[in-house]
Coordinates of C-alpha atoms and ligand atoms in Angstrom, one line a residue:
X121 CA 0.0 0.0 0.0
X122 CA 1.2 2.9 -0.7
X123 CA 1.9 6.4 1.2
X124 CA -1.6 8.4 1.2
X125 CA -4.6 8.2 3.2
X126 CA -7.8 6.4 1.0
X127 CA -10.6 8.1 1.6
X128 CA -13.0 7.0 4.1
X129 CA -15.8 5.5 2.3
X130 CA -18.9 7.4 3.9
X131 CA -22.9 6.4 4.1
X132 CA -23.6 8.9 1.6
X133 CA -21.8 10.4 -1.0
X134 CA -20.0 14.0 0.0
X135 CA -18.7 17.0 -2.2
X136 CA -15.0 17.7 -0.5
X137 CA -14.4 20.5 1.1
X138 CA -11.8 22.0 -1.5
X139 CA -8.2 20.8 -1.3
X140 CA -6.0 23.8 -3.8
X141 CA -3.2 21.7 -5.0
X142 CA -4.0 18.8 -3.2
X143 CA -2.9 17.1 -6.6
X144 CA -0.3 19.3 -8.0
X145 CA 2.6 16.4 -8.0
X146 CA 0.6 13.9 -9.0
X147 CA 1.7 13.1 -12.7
X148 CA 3.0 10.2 -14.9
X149 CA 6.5 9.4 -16.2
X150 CA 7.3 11.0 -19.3
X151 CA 8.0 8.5 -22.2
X152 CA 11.6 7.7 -23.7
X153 CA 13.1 9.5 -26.7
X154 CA 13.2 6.4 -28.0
X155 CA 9.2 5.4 -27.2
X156 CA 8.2 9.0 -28.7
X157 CA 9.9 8.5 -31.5
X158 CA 8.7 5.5 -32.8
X159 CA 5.1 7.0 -32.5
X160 CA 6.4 10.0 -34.9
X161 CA 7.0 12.8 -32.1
X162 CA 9.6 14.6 -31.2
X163 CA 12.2 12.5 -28.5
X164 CA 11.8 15.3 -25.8
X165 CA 10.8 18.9 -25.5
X166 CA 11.5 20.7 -28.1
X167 CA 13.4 24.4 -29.0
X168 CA 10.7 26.2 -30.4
X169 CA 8.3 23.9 -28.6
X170 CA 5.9 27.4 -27.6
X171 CA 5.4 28.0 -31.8
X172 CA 4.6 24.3 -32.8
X173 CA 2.2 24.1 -29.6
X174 CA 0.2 27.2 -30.7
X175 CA 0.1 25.8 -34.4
X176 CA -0.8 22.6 -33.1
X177 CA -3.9 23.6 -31.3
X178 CA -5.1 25.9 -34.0
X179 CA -4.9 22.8 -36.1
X180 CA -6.5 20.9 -33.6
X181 CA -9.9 23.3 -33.1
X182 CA -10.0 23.8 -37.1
X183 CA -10.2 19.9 -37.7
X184 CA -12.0 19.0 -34.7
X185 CA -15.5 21.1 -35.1
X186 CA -16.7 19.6 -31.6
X187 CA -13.5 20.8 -29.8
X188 CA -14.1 24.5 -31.0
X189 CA -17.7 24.6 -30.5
X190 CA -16.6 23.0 -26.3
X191 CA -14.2 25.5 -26.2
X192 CA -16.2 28.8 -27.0
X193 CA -19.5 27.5 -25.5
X194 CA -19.1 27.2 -21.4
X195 CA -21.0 29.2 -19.7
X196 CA -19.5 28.5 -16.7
X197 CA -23.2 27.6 -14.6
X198 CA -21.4 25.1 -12.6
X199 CA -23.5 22.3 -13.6
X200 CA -20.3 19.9 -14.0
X201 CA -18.0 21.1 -11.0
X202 CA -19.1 17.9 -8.6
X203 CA -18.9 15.1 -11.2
X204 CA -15.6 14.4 -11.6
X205 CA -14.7 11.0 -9.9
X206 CA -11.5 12.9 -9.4
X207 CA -12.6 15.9 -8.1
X208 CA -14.7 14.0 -5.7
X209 CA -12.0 12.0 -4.5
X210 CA -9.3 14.7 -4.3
X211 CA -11.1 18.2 -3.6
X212 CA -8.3 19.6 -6.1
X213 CA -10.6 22.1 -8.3
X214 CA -8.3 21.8 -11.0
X215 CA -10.5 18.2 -11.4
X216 CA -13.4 20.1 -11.6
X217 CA -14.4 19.2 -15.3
X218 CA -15.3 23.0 -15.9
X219 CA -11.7 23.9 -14.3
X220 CA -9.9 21.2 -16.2
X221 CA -10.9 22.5 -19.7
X222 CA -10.4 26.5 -18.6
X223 CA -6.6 25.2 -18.5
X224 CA -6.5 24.6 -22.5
X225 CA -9.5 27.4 -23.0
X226 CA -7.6 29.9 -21.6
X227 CA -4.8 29.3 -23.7
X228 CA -6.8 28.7 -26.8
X229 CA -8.6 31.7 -25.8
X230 CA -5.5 33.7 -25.9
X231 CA -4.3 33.1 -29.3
X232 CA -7.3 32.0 -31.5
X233 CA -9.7 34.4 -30.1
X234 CA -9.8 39.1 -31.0
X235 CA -10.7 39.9 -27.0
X236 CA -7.9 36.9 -25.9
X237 CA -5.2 38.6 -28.2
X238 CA -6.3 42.2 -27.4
X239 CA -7.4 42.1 -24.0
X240 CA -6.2 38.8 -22.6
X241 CA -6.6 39.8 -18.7
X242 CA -10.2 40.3 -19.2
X243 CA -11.2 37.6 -20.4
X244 CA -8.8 35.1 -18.6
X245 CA -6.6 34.3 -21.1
X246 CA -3.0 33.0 -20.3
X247 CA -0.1 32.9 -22.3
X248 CA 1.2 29.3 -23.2
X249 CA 4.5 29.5 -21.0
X250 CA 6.5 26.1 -19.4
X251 CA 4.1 26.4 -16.0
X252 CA 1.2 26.4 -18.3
X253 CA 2.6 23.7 -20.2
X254 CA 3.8 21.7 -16.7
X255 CA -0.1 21.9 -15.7
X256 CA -1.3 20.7 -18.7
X257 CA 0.5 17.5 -18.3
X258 CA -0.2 17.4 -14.6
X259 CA -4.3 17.5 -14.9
X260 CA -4.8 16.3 -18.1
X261 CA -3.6 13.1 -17.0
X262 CA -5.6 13.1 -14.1
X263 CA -9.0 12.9 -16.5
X264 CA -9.8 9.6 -17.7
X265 CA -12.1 10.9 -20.9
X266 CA -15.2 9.1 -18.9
X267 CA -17.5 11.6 -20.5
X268 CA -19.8 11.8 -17.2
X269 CA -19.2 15.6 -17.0
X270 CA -20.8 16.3 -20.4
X271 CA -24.1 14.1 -19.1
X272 CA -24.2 16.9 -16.7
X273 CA -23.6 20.0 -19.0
X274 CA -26.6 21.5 -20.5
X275 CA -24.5 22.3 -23.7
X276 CA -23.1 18.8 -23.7
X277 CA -19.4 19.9 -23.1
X278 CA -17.5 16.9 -23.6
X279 CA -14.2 17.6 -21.7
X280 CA -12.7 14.1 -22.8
X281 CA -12.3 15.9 -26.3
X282 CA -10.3 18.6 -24.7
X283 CA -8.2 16.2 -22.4
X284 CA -7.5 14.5 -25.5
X285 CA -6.9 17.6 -27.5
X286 CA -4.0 18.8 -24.8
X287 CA -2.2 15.4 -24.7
X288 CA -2.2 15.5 -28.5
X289 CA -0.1 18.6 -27.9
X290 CA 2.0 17.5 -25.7
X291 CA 3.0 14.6 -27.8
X292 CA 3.9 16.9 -30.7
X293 CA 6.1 19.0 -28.8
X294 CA 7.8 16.0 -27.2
X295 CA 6.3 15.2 -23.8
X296 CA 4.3 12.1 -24.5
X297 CA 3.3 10.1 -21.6
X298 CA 5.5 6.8 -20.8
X299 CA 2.4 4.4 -20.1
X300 CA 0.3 5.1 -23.4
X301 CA 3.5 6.1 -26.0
X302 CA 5.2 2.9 -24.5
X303 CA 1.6 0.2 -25.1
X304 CA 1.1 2.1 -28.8
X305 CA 4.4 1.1 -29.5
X306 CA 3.9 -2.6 -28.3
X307 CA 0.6 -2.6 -30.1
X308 CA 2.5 -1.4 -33.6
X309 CA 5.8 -3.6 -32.8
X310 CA 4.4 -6.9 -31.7
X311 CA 0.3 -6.8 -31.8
X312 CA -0.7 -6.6 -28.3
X313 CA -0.1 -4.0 -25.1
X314 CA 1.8 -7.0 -23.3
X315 CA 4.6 -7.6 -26.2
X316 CA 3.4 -11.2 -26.2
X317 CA 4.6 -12.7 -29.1
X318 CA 2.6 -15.2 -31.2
X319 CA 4.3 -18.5 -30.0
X320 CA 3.9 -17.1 -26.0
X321 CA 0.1 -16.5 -27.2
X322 CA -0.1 -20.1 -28.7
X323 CA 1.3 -21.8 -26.1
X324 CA -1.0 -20.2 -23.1
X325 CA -3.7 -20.7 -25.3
X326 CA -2.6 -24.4 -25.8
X327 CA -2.6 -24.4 -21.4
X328 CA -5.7 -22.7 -21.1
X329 CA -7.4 -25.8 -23.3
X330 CA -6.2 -28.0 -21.3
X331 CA -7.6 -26.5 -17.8
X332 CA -10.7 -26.4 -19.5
X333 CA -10.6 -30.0 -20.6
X334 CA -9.6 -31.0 -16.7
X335 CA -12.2 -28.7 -15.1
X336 CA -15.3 -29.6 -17.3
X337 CA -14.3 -32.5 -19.5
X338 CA -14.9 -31.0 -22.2
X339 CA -12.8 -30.4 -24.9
X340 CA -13.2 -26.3 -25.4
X341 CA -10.6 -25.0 -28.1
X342 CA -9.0 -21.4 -27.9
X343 CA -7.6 -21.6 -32.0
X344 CA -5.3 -18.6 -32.9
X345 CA -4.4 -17.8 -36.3
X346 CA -6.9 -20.2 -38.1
X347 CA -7.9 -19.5 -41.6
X348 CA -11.1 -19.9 -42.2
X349 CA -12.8 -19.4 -39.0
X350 CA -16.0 -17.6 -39.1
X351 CA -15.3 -15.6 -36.2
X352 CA -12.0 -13.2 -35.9
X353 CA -11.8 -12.4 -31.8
X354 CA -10.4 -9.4 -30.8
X355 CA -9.9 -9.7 -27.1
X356 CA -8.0 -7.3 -25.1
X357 CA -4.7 -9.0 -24.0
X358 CA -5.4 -9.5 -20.7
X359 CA -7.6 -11.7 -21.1
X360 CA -4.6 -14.1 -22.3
X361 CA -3.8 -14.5 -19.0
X362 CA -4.8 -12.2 -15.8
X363 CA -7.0 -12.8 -13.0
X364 CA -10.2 -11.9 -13.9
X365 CA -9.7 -11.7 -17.1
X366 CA -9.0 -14.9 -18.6
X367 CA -12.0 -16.5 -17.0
X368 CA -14.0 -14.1 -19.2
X369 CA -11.9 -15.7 -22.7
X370 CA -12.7 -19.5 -21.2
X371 CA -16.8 -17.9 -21.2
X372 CA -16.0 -16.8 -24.7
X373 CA -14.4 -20.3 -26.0
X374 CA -17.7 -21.8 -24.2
X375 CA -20.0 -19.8 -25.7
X376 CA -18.8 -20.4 -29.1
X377 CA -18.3 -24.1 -28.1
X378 CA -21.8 -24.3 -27.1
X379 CA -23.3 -22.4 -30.3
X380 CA -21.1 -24.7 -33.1
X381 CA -19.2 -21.0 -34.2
X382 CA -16.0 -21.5 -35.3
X383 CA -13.7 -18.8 -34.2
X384 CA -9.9 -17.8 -33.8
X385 CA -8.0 -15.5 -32.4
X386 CA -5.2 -13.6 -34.6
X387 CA -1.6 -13.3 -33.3
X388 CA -1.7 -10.6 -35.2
X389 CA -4.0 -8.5 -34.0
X390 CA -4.4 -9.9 -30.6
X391 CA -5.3 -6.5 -28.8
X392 CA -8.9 -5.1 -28.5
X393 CA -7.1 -2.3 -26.6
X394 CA -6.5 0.8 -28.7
X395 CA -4.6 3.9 -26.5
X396 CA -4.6 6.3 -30.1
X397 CA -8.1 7.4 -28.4
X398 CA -6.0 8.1 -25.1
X399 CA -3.1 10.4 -26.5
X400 CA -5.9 12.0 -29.3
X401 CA -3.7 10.7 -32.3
X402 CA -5.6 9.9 -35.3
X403 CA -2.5 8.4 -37.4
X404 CA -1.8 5.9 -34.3
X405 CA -5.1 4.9 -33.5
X406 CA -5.7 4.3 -37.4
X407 CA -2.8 1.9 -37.4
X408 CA -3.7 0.3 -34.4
X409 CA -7.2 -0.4 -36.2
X410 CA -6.0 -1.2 -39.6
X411 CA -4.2 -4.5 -38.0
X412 CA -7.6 -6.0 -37.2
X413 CA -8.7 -5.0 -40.8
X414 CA -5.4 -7.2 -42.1
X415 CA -6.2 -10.1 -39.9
X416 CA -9.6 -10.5 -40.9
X417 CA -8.4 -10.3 -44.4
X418 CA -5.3 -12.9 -43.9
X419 CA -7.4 -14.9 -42.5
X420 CA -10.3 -15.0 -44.0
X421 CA -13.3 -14.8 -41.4
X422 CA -17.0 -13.3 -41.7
X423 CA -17.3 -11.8 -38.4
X424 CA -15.4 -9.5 -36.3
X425 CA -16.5 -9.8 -32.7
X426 CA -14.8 -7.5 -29.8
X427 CA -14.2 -8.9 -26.1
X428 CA -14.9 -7.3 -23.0
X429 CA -12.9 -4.3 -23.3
X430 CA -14.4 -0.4 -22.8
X431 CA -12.5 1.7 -24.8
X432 CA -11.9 -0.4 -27.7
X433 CA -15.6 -1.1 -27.8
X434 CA -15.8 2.4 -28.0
X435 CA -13.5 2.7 -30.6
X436 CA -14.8 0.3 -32.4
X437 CA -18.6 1.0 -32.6
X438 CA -17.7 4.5 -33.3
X439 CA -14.7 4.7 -35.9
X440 CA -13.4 0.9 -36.7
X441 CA -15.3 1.1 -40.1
X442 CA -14.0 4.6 -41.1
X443 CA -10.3 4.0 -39.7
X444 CA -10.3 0.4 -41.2
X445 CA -13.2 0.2 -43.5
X446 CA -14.7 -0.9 -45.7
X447 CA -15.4 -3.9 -44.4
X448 CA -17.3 -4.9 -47.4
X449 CA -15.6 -8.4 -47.3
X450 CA -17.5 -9.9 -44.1
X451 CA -21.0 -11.3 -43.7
X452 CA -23.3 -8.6 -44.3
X453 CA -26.0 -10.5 -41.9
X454 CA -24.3 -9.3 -39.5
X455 CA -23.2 -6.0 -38.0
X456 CA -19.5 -5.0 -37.8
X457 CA -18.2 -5.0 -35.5
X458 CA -20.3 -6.9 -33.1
X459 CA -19.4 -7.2 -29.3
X460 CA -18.9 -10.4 -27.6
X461 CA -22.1 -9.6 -25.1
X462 CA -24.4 -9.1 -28.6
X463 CA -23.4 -12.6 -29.6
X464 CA -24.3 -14.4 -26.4
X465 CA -27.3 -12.3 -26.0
X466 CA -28.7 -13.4 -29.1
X467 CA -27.8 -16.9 -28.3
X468 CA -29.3 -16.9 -25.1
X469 CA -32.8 -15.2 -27.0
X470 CA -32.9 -17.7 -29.9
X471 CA -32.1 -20.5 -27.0
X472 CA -28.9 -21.8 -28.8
X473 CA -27.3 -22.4 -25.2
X474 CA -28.6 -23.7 -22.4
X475 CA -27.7 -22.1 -19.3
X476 CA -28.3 -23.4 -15.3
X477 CA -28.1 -19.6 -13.4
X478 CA -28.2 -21.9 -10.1
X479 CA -24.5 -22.9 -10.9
X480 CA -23.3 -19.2 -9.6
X481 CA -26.0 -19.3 -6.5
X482 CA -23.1 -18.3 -3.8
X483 CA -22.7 -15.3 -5.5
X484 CA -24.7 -12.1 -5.4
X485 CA -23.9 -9.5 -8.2
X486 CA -24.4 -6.2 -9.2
X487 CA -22.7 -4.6 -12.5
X488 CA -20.6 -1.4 -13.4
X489 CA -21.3 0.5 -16.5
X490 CA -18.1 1.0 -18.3
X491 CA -17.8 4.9 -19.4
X492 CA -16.8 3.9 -22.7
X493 CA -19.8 1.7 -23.4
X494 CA -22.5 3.5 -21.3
X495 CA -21.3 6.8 -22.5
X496 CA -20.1 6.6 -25.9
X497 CA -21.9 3.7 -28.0
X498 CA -24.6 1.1 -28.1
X499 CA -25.1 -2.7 -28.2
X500 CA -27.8 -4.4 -29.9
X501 CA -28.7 -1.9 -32.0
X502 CA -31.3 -0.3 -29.8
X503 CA -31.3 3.1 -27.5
X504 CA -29.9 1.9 -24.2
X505 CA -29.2 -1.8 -25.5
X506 CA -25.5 -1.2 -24.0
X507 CA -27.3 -1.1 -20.0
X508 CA -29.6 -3.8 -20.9
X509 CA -27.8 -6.6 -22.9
X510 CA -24.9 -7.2 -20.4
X511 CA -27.9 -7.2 -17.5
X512 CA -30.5 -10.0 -19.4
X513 CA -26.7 -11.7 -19.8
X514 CA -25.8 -11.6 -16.0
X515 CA -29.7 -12.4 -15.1
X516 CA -29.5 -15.3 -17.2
X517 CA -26.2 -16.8 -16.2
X518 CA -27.1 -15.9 -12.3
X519 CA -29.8 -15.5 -9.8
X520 CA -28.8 -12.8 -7.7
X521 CA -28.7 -9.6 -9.4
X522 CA -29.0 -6.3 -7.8
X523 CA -28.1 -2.6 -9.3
X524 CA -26.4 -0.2 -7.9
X525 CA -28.4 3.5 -6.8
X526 CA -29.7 4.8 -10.1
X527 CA -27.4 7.8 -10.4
X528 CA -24.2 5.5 -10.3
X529 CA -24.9 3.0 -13.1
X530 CA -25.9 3.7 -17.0
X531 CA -25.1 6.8 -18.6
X532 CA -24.2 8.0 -15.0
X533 CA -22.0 5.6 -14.4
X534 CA -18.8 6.4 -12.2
X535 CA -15.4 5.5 -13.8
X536 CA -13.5 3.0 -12.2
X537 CA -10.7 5.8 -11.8
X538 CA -8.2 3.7 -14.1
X539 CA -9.4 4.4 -17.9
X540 CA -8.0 6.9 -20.0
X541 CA -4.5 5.5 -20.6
X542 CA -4.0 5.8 -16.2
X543 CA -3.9 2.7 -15.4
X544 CA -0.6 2.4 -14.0
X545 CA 1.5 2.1 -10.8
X546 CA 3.1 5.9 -11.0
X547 CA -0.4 7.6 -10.4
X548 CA -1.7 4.9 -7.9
X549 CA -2.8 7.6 -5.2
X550 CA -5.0 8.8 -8.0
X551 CA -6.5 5.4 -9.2
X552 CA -7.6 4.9 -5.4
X553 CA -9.0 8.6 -4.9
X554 CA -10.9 8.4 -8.2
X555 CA -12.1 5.1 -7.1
X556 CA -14.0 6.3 -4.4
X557 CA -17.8 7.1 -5.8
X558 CA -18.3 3.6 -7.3
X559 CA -16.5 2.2 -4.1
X560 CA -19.1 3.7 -2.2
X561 CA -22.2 2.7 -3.8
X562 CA -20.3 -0.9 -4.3
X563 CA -20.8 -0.7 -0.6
X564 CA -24.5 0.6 -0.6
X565 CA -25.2 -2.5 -2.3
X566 CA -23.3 -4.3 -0.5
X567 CA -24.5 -3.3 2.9
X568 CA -28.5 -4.1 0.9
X569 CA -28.1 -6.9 -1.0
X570 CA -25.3 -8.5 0.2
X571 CA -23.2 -8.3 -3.0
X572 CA -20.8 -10.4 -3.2
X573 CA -18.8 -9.9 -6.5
X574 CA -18.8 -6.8 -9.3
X575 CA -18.7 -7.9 -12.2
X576 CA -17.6 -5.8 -15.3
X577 CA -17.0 -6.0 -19.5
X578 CA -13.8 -3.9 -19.2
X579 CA -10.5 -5.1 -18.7
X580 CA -9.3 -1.6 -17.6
X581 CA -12.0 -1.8 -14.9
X582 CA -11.3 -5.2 -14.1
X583 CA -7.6 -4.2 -13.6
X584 CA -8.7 -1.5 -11.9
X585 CA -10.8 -2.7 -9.0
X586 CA -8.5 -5.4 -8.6
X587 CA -6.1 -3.5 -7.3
X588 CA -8.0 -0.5 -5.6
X589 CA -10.5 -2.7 -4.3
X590 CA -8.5 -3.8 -1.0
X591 CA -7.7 -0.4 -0.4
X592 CA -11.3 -0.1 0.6
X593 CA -11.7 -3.1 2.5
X594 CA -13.1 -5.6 -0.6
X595 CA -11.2 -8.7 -1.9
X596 CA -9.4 -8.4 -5.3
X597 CA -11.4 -11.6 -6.5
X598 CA -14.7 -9.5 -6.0
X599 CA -14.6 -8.3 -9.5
X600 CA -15.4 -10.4 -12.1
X601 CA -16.2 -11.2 -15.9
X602 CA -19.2 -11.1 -17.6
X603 CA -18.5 -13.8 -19.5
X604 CA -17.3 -15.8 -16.2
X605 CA -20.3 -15.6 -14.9
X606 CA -21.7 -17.0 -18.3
X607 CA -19.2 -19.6 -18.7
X608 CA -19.4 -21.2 -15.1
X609 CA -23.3 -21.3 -15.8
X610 CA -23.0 -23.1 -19.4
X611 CA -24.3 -26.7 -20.0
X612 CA -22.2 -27.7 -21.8
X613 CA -23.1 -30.6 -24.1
X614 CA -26.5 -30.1 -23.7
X615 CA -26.8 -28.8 -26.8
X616 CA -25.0 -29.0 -30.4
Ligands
SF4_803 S1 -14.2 13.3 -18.6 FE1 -14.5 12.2 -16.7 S2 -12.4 12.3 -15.8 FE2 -12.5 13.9 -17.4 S3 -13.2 15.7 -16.3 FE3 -15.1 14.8 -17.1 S4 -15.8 13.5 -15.4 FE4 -13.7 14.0 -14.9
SF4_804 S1 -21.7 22.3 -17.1 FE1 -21.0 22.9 -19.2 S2 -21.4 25.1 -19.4 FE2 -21.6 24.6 -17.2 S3 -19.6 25.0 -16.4 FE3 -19.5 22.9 -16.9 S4 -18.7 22.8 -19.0 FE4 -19.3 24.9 -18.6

């Protein structure tokens, strides 16, 4: 455990009292020369780095219409100040989503606007100096792009855009963060955010067949790289191996057992993941896409389905066919992409598997909204389909399902405090801080129903409460896979 107080989880959620700088040191390695580089961005901070930074950003607000339109509409009413997990876990106002975007408006404000460049006092607006530039990296990488602020807005300000926006600039003028920069790279290099290589991939796909086969008796194949599959998976890479993640990928290799779908993996493209949303690139998050596009191609499948991952489902119901597509080449009966929780939906509807709910009987759930799915894209092709395919899922794999309070889950949802590209060890005191509004209404429902396990369809989450869960006095094993919950309540055999 590390060296800062968790906040004490309290009956009812609280706004902190506020806490100026309470965060100010709180900020990420900076990635290696080498690690920018290889992403096509300057090594480290460069001379001029002021004049490219400006340029940058008028770029930026003249291709992105949406960023221009955030930037010159607040109105400042407030509306968004208490929904930041962050602010409400750190009381520093520089997390107040409304605070968080003055940071890039002011500069923007400055140089892109006639009162900013006449009168810039004014109006607020700041010259880009290194302080400036120093803050930008501090705060905007304690934002995770959740979206919940703009729910809140009444003009819809989406302040992920501008988080996005800012570390865009910062990459161009050298000061990429080490976390993303160094997983894009892994992603473009090797195929996957771990750098597991194909014959690694193989080989703990080979062992995870065989625990299968001992556990159930059942012989449940996990193919990679087979040509003419119907099925291309695209799961994120933890689920090759991680605790709770891999018991989701043995749910998926059921579920496709059970139906008669043939499927494989690609080695590849063996990452749902795609951080180019994180950093804001376009050119990176293109490439990371257009491997999936290759691999469907190489190997010649019909369907592209996506794992349990947030972001990349987000990325990929929003912008997989216009980064990758056309996708013209796959079975038009179906949609592209589709998401893992569609295709078990529809075979639990049409009755294709054949599913005993009593088998998960000592547990009691309840489910988190991811931000990415709850906030930015649909399932099932319906309004809301994304809150209600993953429930009828959990309530037909388990008996025990309870929600959390109404303005915690759907398209309120609290982040797990770990998506955005901050999921790692250097910003630890934030993952635990941000954790804190689900954390309390995880303990709501605990203290209700009796909860006994969250379960999720993000690995990032997943990750997440794994390890910020003890913090607050829960067991790392209390969060859980969807598709674990559907893959311990399978018959398997029953049908064909
Ligand atoms: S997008 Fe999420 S993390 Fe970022 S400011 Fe808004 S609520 Fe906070
Ligand atoms: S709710 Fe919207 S308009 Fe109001 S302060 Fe926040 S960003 Fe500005």
């Amino acid at each position: 455990m590390a060296d800062f107080a968790t906040p004490e989880l309290k009956a009812y959620p609280e706004i902190p009292v506020i806490a100026f700088g309470a965060m100010a040191d709180s900020k990420p390695y900076t990635a290696k020369p080498e690690q920018q580089q290889a992403l096509g961005f300057p090594g480290e901070l460069i001379d001029d780095w002021q004049q490219v930074a400006i340029a940058k950003i008028g770029e930026l607000v003249g291709k992105y219409r949406g960023l221009r339109v955030f930037l010159d509409s607040c109105v400042k009413c407030g509306a968004c100040t208490d929904k930041c997990h962050f602010f409400l876990g750190t009381g520093d106002p520089n997390n107040m989503p409304v605070a968080r975007q003055e940071l890039f408006r002011s500069v923007y404000r400055r140089y892109y606007t006639f009162a900013g460049r006449h009168f810039p006092k004014l109006v607020g607006a700041r010259d880009l100096d290194r302080g400036v530039l120093d803050q930008w990296y501090t705060y905007f990488h304690q934002c995770s792009e959740c979206r919940r602020c703009s729910v809140f807005c009444p003009f819809g300000i989406d302040t992920a855009e501008i988080t996005m926006a800012a570390r865009e600039v910062l990459d161009c003028v050298g000061v990429g963060q080490k976390y993303c920069i160094e997983i894009i790279g892994k992603v473009h290099t090797i195929g996957n955010n771990l750098g597991l290589p194909g014959p690694a991939l193989a080989n703990t796909l080979e062992g995870l067949e065989e625990d299968v086969e001992e556990e159930t008796g059942v012989t449940v194949r996990y193919p990679v790289d087979e040509k003419g599959a119907e099925i291309l998976l695209i799961p994120p890479s933890a689920d090759f191996f991680a605790e709770p993640h891999v018991d989701g990928l043995i749910g998926y290799g059921k579920v496709f057992h059970q139906a008669g779908l043939s499927w494989t993996l690609s080695s590849y493209a063996s990452e749902a993941a795609n951080f180019g949303l994180f950093i804001g690139n376009y050119e990176n998050m293109r490439k990371v896409a257009l491997r999936i596009r290759e691999a469907a191609l190489d190997l010649g499948v019909k369907r592209i389905v996506f794992g349990e991952c947030g972001h990349a489902w987000r990325v990929a119901y929003c912008f997989l066919n216009t980064l990758a597509g056309p996708f013209d080449f796959l079975d038009p009966r179906y949609p592209v992409p589709q998401h893992i929780i569609e295709v078990t939906h529809d075979l639990i509807s049409r009755g294709a598997l054949t599913l005993d709910p009593g088998a998960n009987d000592e547990r009691r759930v309840t489910f988190h909204d991811s931000c990415n799915i709850a906030r930015a894209s649909r399932m099932g092709n319906r309004p809301g389909g994304q809150f209600i395919l993953p429930r009828e899922v959990i309530r037909a794999s388990c008996n025990h399902f309870f929600d959390m309070a109404a303005d915690t889950i759907h398209e309120n949802t609290f982040c797990c405090g770990g998506g955005g590209g901050l999921l790692t060890d250097d910003l630890m005191e934030l993952r635990v801080k941000g954790a804190l509004p689900r954390m309390e209404a995880l303990q709501e429902v605990v203290r209700r129903h009796g909860i006994t396990h969250m379960a999720a369809i993000c690995a990032i989450c997943k990750t997440q409460f794994a390890k910020v869960m003890p913090y607050y006095g829960f067991d790392m094993d209390q969060i859980i896979s969807v598709h674990q919950l559907v893959g311990d309540a399978i018959v398997l055999g029953a049908k064909q």
